[in-house]
Coordinates of C-alpha atoms in Angstrom, one line a residue:
Chain A
M1 CA 133.4 78.5 93.1
D2 CA 133.5 78.5 97.0
Q3 CA 134.2 82.2 96.9
A4 CA 131.2 82.8 94.5
L5 CA 129.0 80.7 96.8
A6 CA 130.0 82.7 99.8
L7 CA 129.5 86.0 98.0
T8 CA 126.1 85.0 96.7
A9 CA 125.0 83.8 100.1
L10 CA 126.1 87.1 101.6
I11 CA 124.3 89.2 99.0
F12 CA 121.2 87.0 99.4
I13 CA 121.2 87.2 103.3
V14 CA 121.8 91.0 103.2
T15 CA 119.0 91.5 100.7
Y16 CA 116.5 89.3 102.5
G17 CA 117.5 90.9 105.8
L18 CA 116.8 94.4 104.3
I19 CA 113.5 93.2 103.0
A20 CA 112.5 91.6 106.2
T21 CA 113.5 94.4 108.5
D22 CA 112.2 97.2 106.2
R23 CA 115.3 99.2 106.7
I24 CA 115.1 100.3 103.1
D25 CA 112.3 100.0 100.6
K26 CA 112.0 96.3 99.6
T27 CA 112.0 97.1 95.8
I28 CA 115.3 99.0 96.2
A29 CA 116.7 96.1 98.2
A30 CA 115.7 93.5 95.6
L31 CA 117.1 95.5 92.7
L32 CA 120.4 96.1 94.6
G33 CA 120.7 92.4 95.3
G34 CA 119.7 91.4 91.8
T35 CA 122.2 93.8 90.1
A36 CA 124.9 93.1 92.7
V37 CA 125.1 89.4 91.6
V38 CA 125.7 90.6 88.0
V39 CA 128.2 93.3 88.9
V40 CA 130.4 91.0 91.0
G41 CA 130.3 88.4 88.1
I42 CA 128.3 85.6 89.7
I43 CA 126.1 85.5 86.7
D44 CA 126.2 87.6 83.5
Q45 CA 123.5 90.0 82.4
E46 CA 122.1 87.6 79.9
E47 CA 121.5 85.0 82.5
A48 CA 120.1 87.5 85.0
F49 CA 117.7 89.1 82.6
G50 CA 116.8 85.7 81.1
A51 CA 115.7 84.6 84.6
I52 CA 113.0 87.3 84.8
D53 CA 109.8 85.5 84.3
L54 CA 107.9 87.8 82.0
N55 CA 104.8 85.7 82.2
V56 CA 104.6 86.6 85.9
I57 CA 105.5 90.3 85.3
F58 CA 102.9 90.7 82.5
L59 CA 100.2 88.8 84.4
L60 CA 100.6 91.1 87.3
A61 CA 100.8 94.2 85.1
G62 CA 97.7 93.2 83.2
M63 CA 95.7 92.5 86.3
M64 CA 96.8 95.7 88.0
T65 CA 95.7 97.6 84.9
L66 CA 92.2 95.9 85.0
A67 CA 91.9 96.7 88.7
A68 CA 93.1 100.3 88.2
I69 CA 90.3 100.9 85.7
L70 CA 87.6 99.1 87.7
R71 CA 88.3 101.0 90.9
R72 CA 87.7 104.3 89.0
T73 CA 84.0 103.2 88.6
G74 CA 83.1 103.1 92.3
F75 CA 82.4 99.4 92.0
F76 CA 84.0 98.3 95.2
Q77 CA 82.1 100.9 97.3
W78 CA 78.9 100.0 95.4
L79 CA 79.4 96.4 96.2
A80 CA 80.2 97.2 99.9
I81 CA 77.0 99.2 100.3
R82 CA 74.9 96.5 98.6
S83 CA 76.4 93.9 100.8
A84 CA 75.8 96.0 103.9
K85 CA 72.1 96.4 102.8
L86 CA 71.9 92.6 102.3
A87 CA 73.1 92.1 105.8
G88 CA 70.3 94.4 107.1
G89 CA 70.6 95.7 110.6
Q90 CA 72.7 92.9 112.0
P91 CA 76.4 93.9 112.7
Y92 CA 77.5 90.3 112.9
R93 CA 75.8 89.4 109.7
L94 CA 77.4 92.5 108.2
L95 CA 80.8 91.2 109.2
I96 CA 80.1 87.8 107.5
V97 CA 78.7 89.3 104.3
M98 CA 81.6 91.7 103.9
S99 CA 84.1 88.9 104.6
I100 CA 82.6 86.7 101.9
V101 CA 82.6 89.6 99.5
A102 CA 86.3 90.2 100.3
A103 CA 87.1 86.6 99.8
V104 CA 85.4 86.3 96.5
L105 CA 86.8 89.5 95.1
S106 CA 90.3 88.6 96.3
A107 CA 90.1 85.3 94.3
F108 CA 90.1 87.4 91.1
L109 CA 91.5 90.7 92.0
D110 CA 94.4 92.0 94.0
N111 CA 93.9 91.5 97.7
V112 CA 95.1 95.0 98.7
T113 CA 92.8 96.8 96.2
T114 CA 89.9 94.7 97.5
V115 CA 90.3 95.3 101.2
V116 CA 91.3 99.0 100.8
L117 CA 88.3 99.8 98.8
L118 CA 85.9 97.9 101.0
A119 CA 87.3 99.7 104.0
P120 CA 85.7 103.1 103.8
V121 CA 82.1 101.7 103.9
T122 CA 83.2 99.5 106.8
L123 CA 84.6 102.6 108.6
Y124 CA 81.5 104.5 108.1
L125 CA 79.1 101.8 109.3
A126 CA 81.3 101.1 112.3
R127 CA 81.1 104.8 113.1
V128 CA 77.4 104.8 112.9
L129 CA 77.2 101.6 115.0
R130 CA 79.5 103.2 117.5
V131 CA 81.6 100.0 117.5
S132 CA 85.2 99.5 116.6
P133 CA 85.8 98.9 112.9
V134 CA 88.8 96.7 113.8
P135 CA 87.0 93.3 113.9
F136 CA 85.4 94.1 110.6
L137 CA 88.7 95.1 109.0
V138 CA 90.6 92.2 110.4
S139 CA 88.0 89.7 109.3
Q140 CA 88.1 91.2 105.8
I141 CA 91.9 90.9 105.7
L142 CA 91.7 87.2 106.8
A143 CA 89.0 86.3 104.4
S144 CA 90.8 88.1 101.6
N145 CA 93.9 86.1 102.1
I146 CA 91.9 82.9 102.2
G147 CA 90.0 83.8 99.0
G148 CA 93.3 84.8 97.2
T149 CA 94.5 81.2 97.8
A150 CA 91.9 79.8 95.6
T151 CA 93.0 80.9 92.1
L152 CA 96.1 81.4 90.0
I153 CA 95.6 85.1 90.0
G154 CA 94.5 85.5 93.6
D155 CA 97.8 85.9 95.3
P156 CA 101.4 86.6 94.0
P157 CA 102.8 83.3 95.3
N158 CA 100.3 81.5 93.2
I159 CA 101.3 83.5 90.1
L160 CA 104.9 82.6 90.7
I161 CA 104.2 78.9 91.3
G162 CA 101.8 78.7 88.4
S163 CA 104.2 80.2 85.9
A164 CA 107.2 78.1 87.1
A165 CA 105.3 74.8 87.3
G166 CA 103.2 75.4 84.2
L167 CA 100.0 75.1 86.2
G168 CA 97.1 77.0 84.7
F169 CA 94.0 78.8 86.1
L170 CA 91.8 75.7 85.9
E171 CA 94.4 73.5 87.8
F172 CA 94.6 76.1 90.6
L173 CA 90.8 76.3 90.8
V174 CA 90.3 72.6 90.9
N175 CA 93.1 71.9 93.4
M176 CA 93.1 75.0 95.6
G177 CA 89.5 76.0 95.2
P178 CA 88.0 73.2 97.4
I179 CA 90.3 73.7 100.3
A180 CA 90.1 77.5 100.1
L181 CA 86.3 77.2 100.2
A182 CA 86.4 74.8 103.1
I183 CA 88.7 77.1 105.1
L184 CA 86.4 80.0 104.3
I185 CA 83.4 78.2 105.6
V186 CA 85.2 77.2 108.8
F187 CA 86.4 80.8 109.1
I188 CA 82.9 82.1 108.7
L189 CA 81.7 79.7 111.4
A190 CA 84.6 80.7 113.6
T191 CA 83.8 84.4 113.4
R192 CA 81.1 83.8 115.9
V193 CA 83.7 82.8 118.4
L194 CA 86.4 85.2 117.2
F195 CA 84.5 88.4 116.7
A196 CA 81.0 88.1 118.2
R197 CA 82.0 89.4 121.6
D198 CA 83.1 92.6 119.9
M199 CA 79.8 93.1 118.2
E200 CA 77.4 95.3 120.1
V201 CA 74.0 95.0 118.5
H202 CA 72.6 98.5 117.9
D203 CA 69.3 99.5 116.5
D204 CA 70.7 102.5 114.6
V205 CA 72.4 100.3 112.1
R206 CA 69.4 99.3 110.0
E207 CA 68.5 102.9 109.5
A208 CA 72.0 104.0 108.7
V209 CA 72.5 101.1 106.2
L210 CA 69.2 101.6 104.5
A211 CA 69.9 105.4 104.2
L212 CA 72.9 104.7 102.0
D213 CA 72.3 105.0 98.3
E214 CA 74.7 102.8 96.4
R215 CA 73.9 104.4 93.1
E216 CA 75.5 107.6 94.3
V217 CA 79.0 106.0 94.5
L218 CA 79.0 104.8 91.0
T219 CA 81.0 107.3 89.0
D220 CA 80.7 105.8 85.6
A221 CA 78.0 103.1 84.9
R222 CA 79.1 102.6 81.3
L223 CA 82.7 102.0 82.3
L224 CA 81.6 99.7 85.0
R225 CA 79.7 97.5 82.6
I226 CA 82.6 97.4 80.1
S227 CA 85.1 96.7 82.9
L228 CA 83.0 93.8 84.3
I229 CA 82.5 92.3 80.8
V230 CA 86.2 92.5 80.0
I231 CA 87.4 91.2 83.4
G232 CA 84.8 88.3 83.1
A233 CA 86.1 87.6 79.6
T234 CA 89.7 87.7 80.9
I235 CA 88.8 85.1 83.5
V236 CA 87.2 82.9 80.9
G237 CA 90.4 83.4 78.9
F238 CA 92.5 82.1 81.8
L239 CA 90.3 79.0 81.9
V240 CA 90.8 78.2 78.2
A241 CA 94.4 79.5 77.9
T242 CA 96.1 76.2 78.4
P243 CA 94.2 74.2 75.8
L244 CA 94.8 77.1 73.3
G245 CA 98.5 77.0 74.0
L246 CA 98.5 80.4 75.6
E247 CA 99.9 81.6 79.0
A248 CA 98.2 83.7 81.6
G249 CA 100.5 86.7 81.0
T250 CA 99.2 87.0 77.4
I251 CA 95.6 86.7 78.5
A252 CA 96.0 89.4 81.2
L253 CA 97.8 91.8 78.8
L254 CA 95.2 91.2 76.2
G255 CA 92.4 92.0 78.7
A256 CA 94.2 95.1 79.8
A257 CA 94.7 96.3 76.3
V258 CA 91.1 95.7 75.3
L259 CA 89.8 97.5 78.4
L260 CA 92.1 100.4 77.8
L261 CA 90.8 100.6 74.3
L262 CA 87.1 100.4 75.2
S263 CA 87.3 102.6 78.3
G264 CA 88.6 105.6 76.3
L265 CA 90.7 106.6 79.4
D266 CA 94.0 108.3 79.1
V267 CA 96.5 105.4 79.0
E268 CA 99.2 107.3 80.8
S269 CA 97.0 108.1 83.8
V270 CA 95.8 104.5 84.1
L271 CA 99.3 103.0 83.7
R272 CA 100.6 105.4 86.4
E273 CA 98.4 103.5 88.8
V274 CA 100.1 100.2 88.0
E275 CA 102.2 99.2 91.0
W276 CA 105.5 99.5 89.3
P277 CA 107.5 99.1 92.6
T278 CA 106.0 95.6 93.0
L279 CA 106.9 94.6 89.4
F280 CA 110.5 95.8 89.9
F281 CA 110.6 93.9 93.2
F282 CA 109.9 90.8 91.2
V283 CA 112.5 91.7 88.7
G284 CA 115.2 92.0 91.4
L285 CA 114.2 88.8 93.1
F286 CA 114.2 86.8 89.9
M287 CA 117.8 88.0 89.2
L288 CA 119.0 87.3 92.7
V289 CA 117.4 83.8 92.9
E290 CA 119.0 82.9 89.6
A291 CA 122.4 83.5 91.1
V292 CA 121.5 81.5 94.2
V293 CA 120.5 78.6 92.0
H294 CA 123.6 79.1 89.8
V295 CA 126.1 78.6 92.6
G296 CA 124.3 75.6 94.0
I297 CA 122.8 76.9 97.2
I298 CA 119.4 75.8 96.2
D299 CA 120.6 72.3 95.5
S300 CA 122.2 72.1 98.9
L301 CA 119.1 73.5 100.6
A302 CA 116.9 71.0 98.8
D303 CA 119.2 68.1 99.7
A304 CA 119.3 69.2 103.3
L305 CA 115.5 69.3 103.4
L306 CA 115.3 65.9 101.8
D307 CA 117.8 64.6 104.4
L308 CA 115.7 66.0 107.2
T309 CA 112.5 64.4 105.9
G310 CA 114.2 61.2 104.8
G311 CA 112.8 61.8 101.3
D312 CA 109.4 60.7 102.4
P313 CA 106.7 62.4 100.2
T314 CA 104.2 62.8 103.0
V315 CA 106.7 64.2 105.5
T316 CA 108.2 66.4 102.9
T317 CA 104.9 67.8 101.6
I318 CA 103.4 68.4 105.0
G319 CA 106.8 69.8 106.3
L320 CA 107.0 72.2 103.4
L321 CA 103.4 73.4 104.1
W322 CA 104.2 74.2 107.7
L323 CA 107.7 75.6 106.9
S324 CA 106.0 77.9 104.3
G325 CA 103.3 78.9 106.7
V326 CA 105.7 79.9 109.4
A327 CA 108.1 81.6 107.0
S328 CA 105.2 83.6 105.4
A329 CA 104.0 84.7 108.8
I330 CA 107.3 86.3 109.5
I331 CA 108.7 87.4 106.1
D332 CA 107.2 88.6 102.8
N333 CA 105.7 85.5 101.1
I334 CA 106.9 86.7 97.6
P335 CA 110.7 86.4 98.1
Y336 CA 110.1 83.3 100.1
T337 CA 108.1 81.6 97.3
A338 CA 110.6 82.9 94.7
T339 CA 113.4 81.1 96.6
M340 CA 111.5 77.9 97.3
I341 CA 110.3 77.3 93.7
P342 CA 113.8 76.0 92.6
V343 CA 114.0 74.1 95.8
V344 CA 110.8 72.3 95.0
Q345 CA 111.9 71.7 91.4
R346 CA 115.1 70.1 92.7
M347 CA 113.0 67.9 95.0
G348 CA 111.0 66.9 92.0
A349 CA 114.2 66.1 90.1
A350 CA 115.2 63.9 93.1
G351 CA 112.2 61.8 92.5
L352 CA 109.5 63.2 94.8
P353 CA 106.0 63.7 93.3
L354 CA 105.9 67.4 92.4
E355 CA 102.2 68.2 92.3
P356 CA 101.5 67.9 96.1
L357 CA 104.7 69.9 96.7
W358 CA 103.4 72.8 94.6
W359 CA 100.1 72.9 96.3
S360 CA 101.8 72.6 99.7
L361 CA 104.0 75.6 98.9
A362 CA 101.1 77.6 97.6
L363 CA 98.9 76.9 100.6
G364 CA 101.6 77.5 103.1
A365 CA 102.8 80.8 101.5
C366 CA 99.2 82.2 101.1
L367 CA 97.6 81.1 104.3
G368 CA 100.6 81.6 106.6
G369 CA 100.4 85.3 105.8
N370 CA 97.2 85.5 107.9
A371 CA 99.1 84.8 111.1
T372 CA 100.7 88.2 111.7
I373 CA 100.1 91.8 110.8
V374 CA 103.3 91.7 108.6
G375 CA 102.5 88.4 107.0
A376 CA 100.9 89.8 103.8
S377 CA 100.7 93.1 101.9
A378 CA 96.9 93.5 102.6
N379 CA 97.5 93.2 106.4
V380 CA 100.2 95.9 106.4
V381 CA 98.3 98.3 104.1
V382 CA 95.0 98.0 106.0
A383 CA 96.7 98.3 109.4
N384 CA 98.5 101.4 108.3
M385 CA 95.4 102.9 106.8
A386 CA 93.3 102.1 109.9
G387 CA 95.9 103.7 112.1
R388 CA 95.8 106.9 110.1
A389 CA 92.0 106.8 110.3
G390 CA 92.1 106.7 114.1
H391 CA 91.8 102.9 114.6
P392 CA 95.2 101.4 115.1
I393 CA 95.4 97.6 114.7
G394 CA 98.3 96.5 116.9
F395 CA 100.5 93.5 116.3
R396 CA 99.1 91.6 119.3
A397 CA 95.5 92.5 118.5
F398 CA 95.9 91.1 115.0
L399 CA 97.8 88.0 116.3
R400 CA 94.9 87.2 118.5
Y401 CA 92.7 86.5 115.5
G402 CA 95.3 85.8 112.8
L403 CA 97.3 83.1 114.5
V404 CA 94.2 81.0 115.2
V405 CA 93.0 81.3 111.7
A406 CA 96.4 80.5 110.2
V407 CA 96.9 77.5 112.4
V408 CA 93.4 76.1 111.7
S409 CA 93.9 76.8 108.0
L410 CA 97.3 74.9 107.9
V411 CA 95.8 72.0 109.9
M412 CA 93.0 71.7 107.4
S413 CA 95.4 72.0 104.5
S414 CA 97.5 69.2 106.0
V415 CA 94.5 66.9 106.1
Y416 CA 93.5 68.0 102.5
L417 CA 97.0 67.4 101.1
Y418 CA 97.3 64.1 102.8
G419 CA 93.8 62.9 101.8
R420 CA 93.9 64.0 98.2
Y421 CA 97.5 63.6 97.1
L422 CA 99.5 61.4 99.5
I423 CA 97.4 58.4 100.3
Chain B
M1 CA 113.5 139.8 87.1
S2 CA 112.7 143.4 87.5
G3 CA 113.3 145.6 90.5
Q4 CA 109.7 145.9 91.5
I5 CA 109.0 142.2 91.5
R6 CA 112.3 141.5 93.3
L7 CA 111.3 144.0 96.0
A8 CA 107.8 142.5 96.2
R9 CA 109.2 139.1 97.0
H10 CA 110.9 140.6 100.1
T11 CA 107.8 142.3 101.3
P12 CA 107.3 141.4 105.0
V13 CA 104.2 139.5 106.0
S14 CA 103.2 142.3 108.3
A15 CA 102.9 144.7 105.3
C16 CA 100.6 142.3 103.5
Q17 CA 98.4 140.6 106.0
S18 CA 95.9 143.4 106.2
L19 CA 95.5 144.1 102.5
L20 CA 92.1 142.4 102.3
E21 CA 91.3 142.8 106.0
I22 CA 90.6 139.1 106.5
E23 CA 90.2 138.4 110.2
P24 CA 91.6 135.3 111.7
L25 CA 89.1 132.7 112.9
V26 CA 90.4 131.0 116.0
V27 CA 88.6 128.2 117.8
H28 CA 89.5 125.8 120.7
R29 CA 90.5 122.2 120.1
D30 CA 87.5 120.9 122.0
D31 CA 84.9 123.0 120.1
D32 CA 82.2 121.0 118.3
L33 CA 82.7 120.9 114.6
L34 CA 79.1 121.9 113.9
V35 CA 79.6 125.0 116.0
V36 CA 82.9 125.7 114.1
M37 CA 81.1 125.2 110.8
R38 CA 78.6 127.9 111.8
Q39 CA 81.4 130.3 112.8
A40 CA 83.1 129.6 109.5
A41 CA 79.9 130.3 107.6
A42 CA 79.6 133.7 109.4
Q43 CA 83.1 134.6 108.3
P44 CA 83.4 133.0 104.8
E45 CA 86.4 135.0 103.8
T46 CA 88.6 133.1 106.2
R47 CA 89.4 129.8 104.5
L48 CA 91.8 128.4 107.2
I49 CA 90.7 128.1 110.8
G50 CA 93.3 128.3 113.6
I51 CA 93.0 125.9 116.5
V52 CA 94.5 126.9 119.9
D53 CA 95.0 125.3 123.2
E54 CA 94.0 126.6 126.6
A55 CA 97.0 128.9 126.6
G56 CA 96.1 130.4 123.3
V57 CA 98.9 128.7 121.5
L58 CA 98.3 127.6 117.9
V59 CA 98.2 123.8 117.9
G60 CA 96.7 123.2 114.5
V61 CA 94.9 124.5 111.5
L62 CA 91.7 123.4 109.8
P63 CA 91.1 124.1 106.1
I64 CA 87.4 124.9 105.6
V65 CA 87.1 122.1 103.1
R66 CA 87.9 119.6 105.9
V67 CA 85.2 120.9 108.1
A68 CA 82.8 120.7 105.3
E69 CA 83.9 117.1 104.5
S70 CA 83.4 116.0 108.1
V71 CA 79.9 117.5 108.3
I72 CA 78.8 116.3 104.8
G73 CA 80.4 112.9 105.4
R74 CA 78.0 112.4 108.4
V75 CA 74.9 113.0 106.3
V76 CA 75.8 111.8 102.7
P77 CA 78.9 109.7 103.0
E78 CA 78.3 108.6 99.4
A79 CA 79.5 112.0 98.2
L80 CA 83.0 111.3 99.7
L81 CA 83.0 107.5 99.0
S82 CA 82.8 107.9 95.2
D83 CA 86.2 109.6 95.0
I84 CA 88.1 107.0 97.0
E85 CA 90.7 105.2 95.0
D86 CA 93.6 104.3 97.4
A87 CA 94.6 103.9 101.0
D88 CA 95.4 107.6 101.4
D89 CA 91.9 108.5 100.4
V90 CA 90.4 105.9 102.8
A91 CA 92.5 107.2 105.7
R92 CA 91.3 110.8 104.9
F93 CA 87.7 109.6 104.7
G94 CA 88.0 107.7 107.9
H95 CA 89.5 110.7 109.6
A96 CA 86.7 113.0 108.2
I97 CA 83.8 110.8 109.4
E98 CA 85.4 110.2 112.8
A99 CA 86.0 113.8 113.7
R100 CA 83.6 115.5 116.1
T101 CA 85.7 118.4 117.4
A102 CA 88.1 120.9 115.9
G103 CA 91.0 119.1 117.5
E104 CA 90.1 115.8 116.0
A105 CA 89.8 117.2 112.5
M106 CA 92.8 119.6 112.6
I107 CA 96.1 119.2 110.7
P108 CA 99.5 120.4 112.1
P109 CA 99.8 124.1 112.5
A110 CA 100.9 126.3 109.6
S111 CA 102.2 129.7 110.8
I112 CA 104.6 132.4 110.0
S113 CA 106.1 135.3 111.8
P114 CA 105.2 138.9 110.8
E115 CA 108.9 139.6 109.9
A116 CA 109.1 136.8 107.4
T117 CA 108.8 137.6 103.7
I118 CA 105.8 136.9 101.5
D119 CA 108.1 134.7 99.4
E120 CA 108.6 132.5 102.4
A121 CA 104.9 132.6 103.1
F122 CA 104.0 131.5 99.6
R123 CA 106.5 128.6 99.7
L124 CA 104.9 127.4 103.0
M125 CA 101.4 127.7 101.6
H126 CA 102.4 125.9 98.4
A127 CA 104.2 123.1 100.3
R128 CA 101.3 122.5 102.7
Q129 CA 98.6 123.1 100.0
L130 CA 96.9 125.7 102.1
S131 CA 95.2 128.9 101.0
G132 CA 96.4 130.9 104.1
L133 CA 98.7 131.0 107.1
Y134 CA 98.4 132.2 110.7
V135 CA 100.7 135.0 111.7
V136 CA 102.0 134.3 115.2
D137 CA 104.0 136.0 117.8
T138 CA 107.2 134.6 119.4
N139 CA 105.0 132.4 121.7
D140 CA 103.1 130.9 118.8
R141 CA 99.9 132.8 119.6
P142 CA 97.9 133.9 116.6
T143 CA 98.1 137.7 115.9
G144 CA 96.8 137.8 112.4
Y145 CA 96.0 135.9 109.2
L146 CA 97.6 136.0 105.8
D147 CA 95.6 134.8 102.8
M148 CA 97.1 133.7 99.5
L149 CA 95.0 136.3 97.8
E150 CA 96.9 139.0 99.7
L151 CA 100.2 137.7 98.4
A152 CA 98.8 137.6 94.9
I153 CA 97.6 141.2 95.2
R154 CA 101.1 142.4 96.3
Y155 CA 102.6 140.7 93.2
V156 CA 99.9 142.1 90.9
E157 CA 100.8 145.6 92.1
A158 CA 104.4 144.9 91.4
I159 CA 103.8 143.5 87.9
E160 CA 101.6 146.5 87.1
A161 CA 104.1 148.9 88.4
D162 CA 106.8 147.2 86.4
S163 CA 104.9 147.3 83.1
S164 CA 103.6 150.9 83.4
P165 CA 105.4 153.4 81.1
R166 CA 108.5 155.0 82.7
P167 CA 108.9 158.7 82.7
G168 CA 111.4 160.1 80.2

């Protein structure tokens, strides 16, 4: 057993090292790690495949399909132009409105899709204003990660936690929604300090904004109407899923199937836009983490953490929040969450109240991603895209804003967790 | 593959580049895009603009569609916004609306020597998704322009020669 433990630890460390350092594609690393534990006989195929949480995979696949169809309609660009017009000729107000839009959309749709498709209008307006688009893009990323924290479907760590803990959409909304909203409000207030000095007020903006015609970017008004109705119905479905004895994965797949049917689009071309690498990344991680649980590493890790906190619920919950926040700022929050879920389950089995621990893990994993440019997928994708468009967002430039927002978010989360669950 | 078509594949670029007498359109990297657009409009048969530095060395190329996108994007960005679906599209859009000079809009140079074969030229055009190439000397200075249509014409001639009835 010791040999199996050492081998599993080695495979785990090498895999996570490869993911963290980006030496090879993270999906390949996860699949290599996940299959290696089967090949060397730590767990058998049945155990490995049985560990793949299909509720998570199908929830993600369903939501990706819905987003893939919606983005064909020009909706995001339409919404960005409408928001810009709402903000009128004030660059700072534009920053706030676009950030709120990013946060709200990210609560229901994939963060990356949201920020990427809001970005072109941002780039255009910044060009007209003759100001850097970087503060606008950074504020949208930060707001998007905050908004994604609010719901079950807003961020992959929440999907993982919800499925493992049996927490539904409504539970997430009720428990994570208030703190996400509070953090968003504080963030919006803080933008005055964080970004205002980069905002040069320019008279040209009103004219440029008003000159944009949002109707021109809508490519298919019928498809947009259908998409919004089906996505709305899917969200209602998430709300009523638990009382009906259904899980979110079924609801998302049903929504995707209905929209595919009603849209009349070529199924193959839509499904090609599903992020298959992300889904296979999850598959590999589930297999690998199952082996780590199997050999007892997770039990040891949980026991060590409990020793460290003395088994005190308050210290453990707040400690987990900050540990998750720091870890997610440095490494991908998806493998981190996948690993910590069985740790939390073990802590629950040891007698600690589980609910605050789940919210602590979710808040830390989602909000910690705001601290650095590599902390979340949306950060990485937008930084890369902005660089190619001629506006590089450097590590330190992002850190200047991101670290402040992440620390304030975690402090607020600590107070929230303590006040609501631990007194 | 018949003899005529095999021979056609090995036709040197120098024997093909003047078939349609399409002149190169060479501008400097600091030239204003609006001026470049006017020059391109005066010479519509050249679909790929060559960008040179002060020494006359080819430093980039500019497909005419990119110039048009940059100019149109300034006036009606909605026309470009509606097609955006992913991060690559956004980066291209951002690049298009930012560019004010030929150097800012250009992409890496696409050139070939006059001694190369048209088979090699087609492979390069296909890989870079370009409709033409700049023919350059040993110092990378443009000496001519080869359009994909000129390649195609050479192959048409070969196919026709191959299918024509043979004497006897």
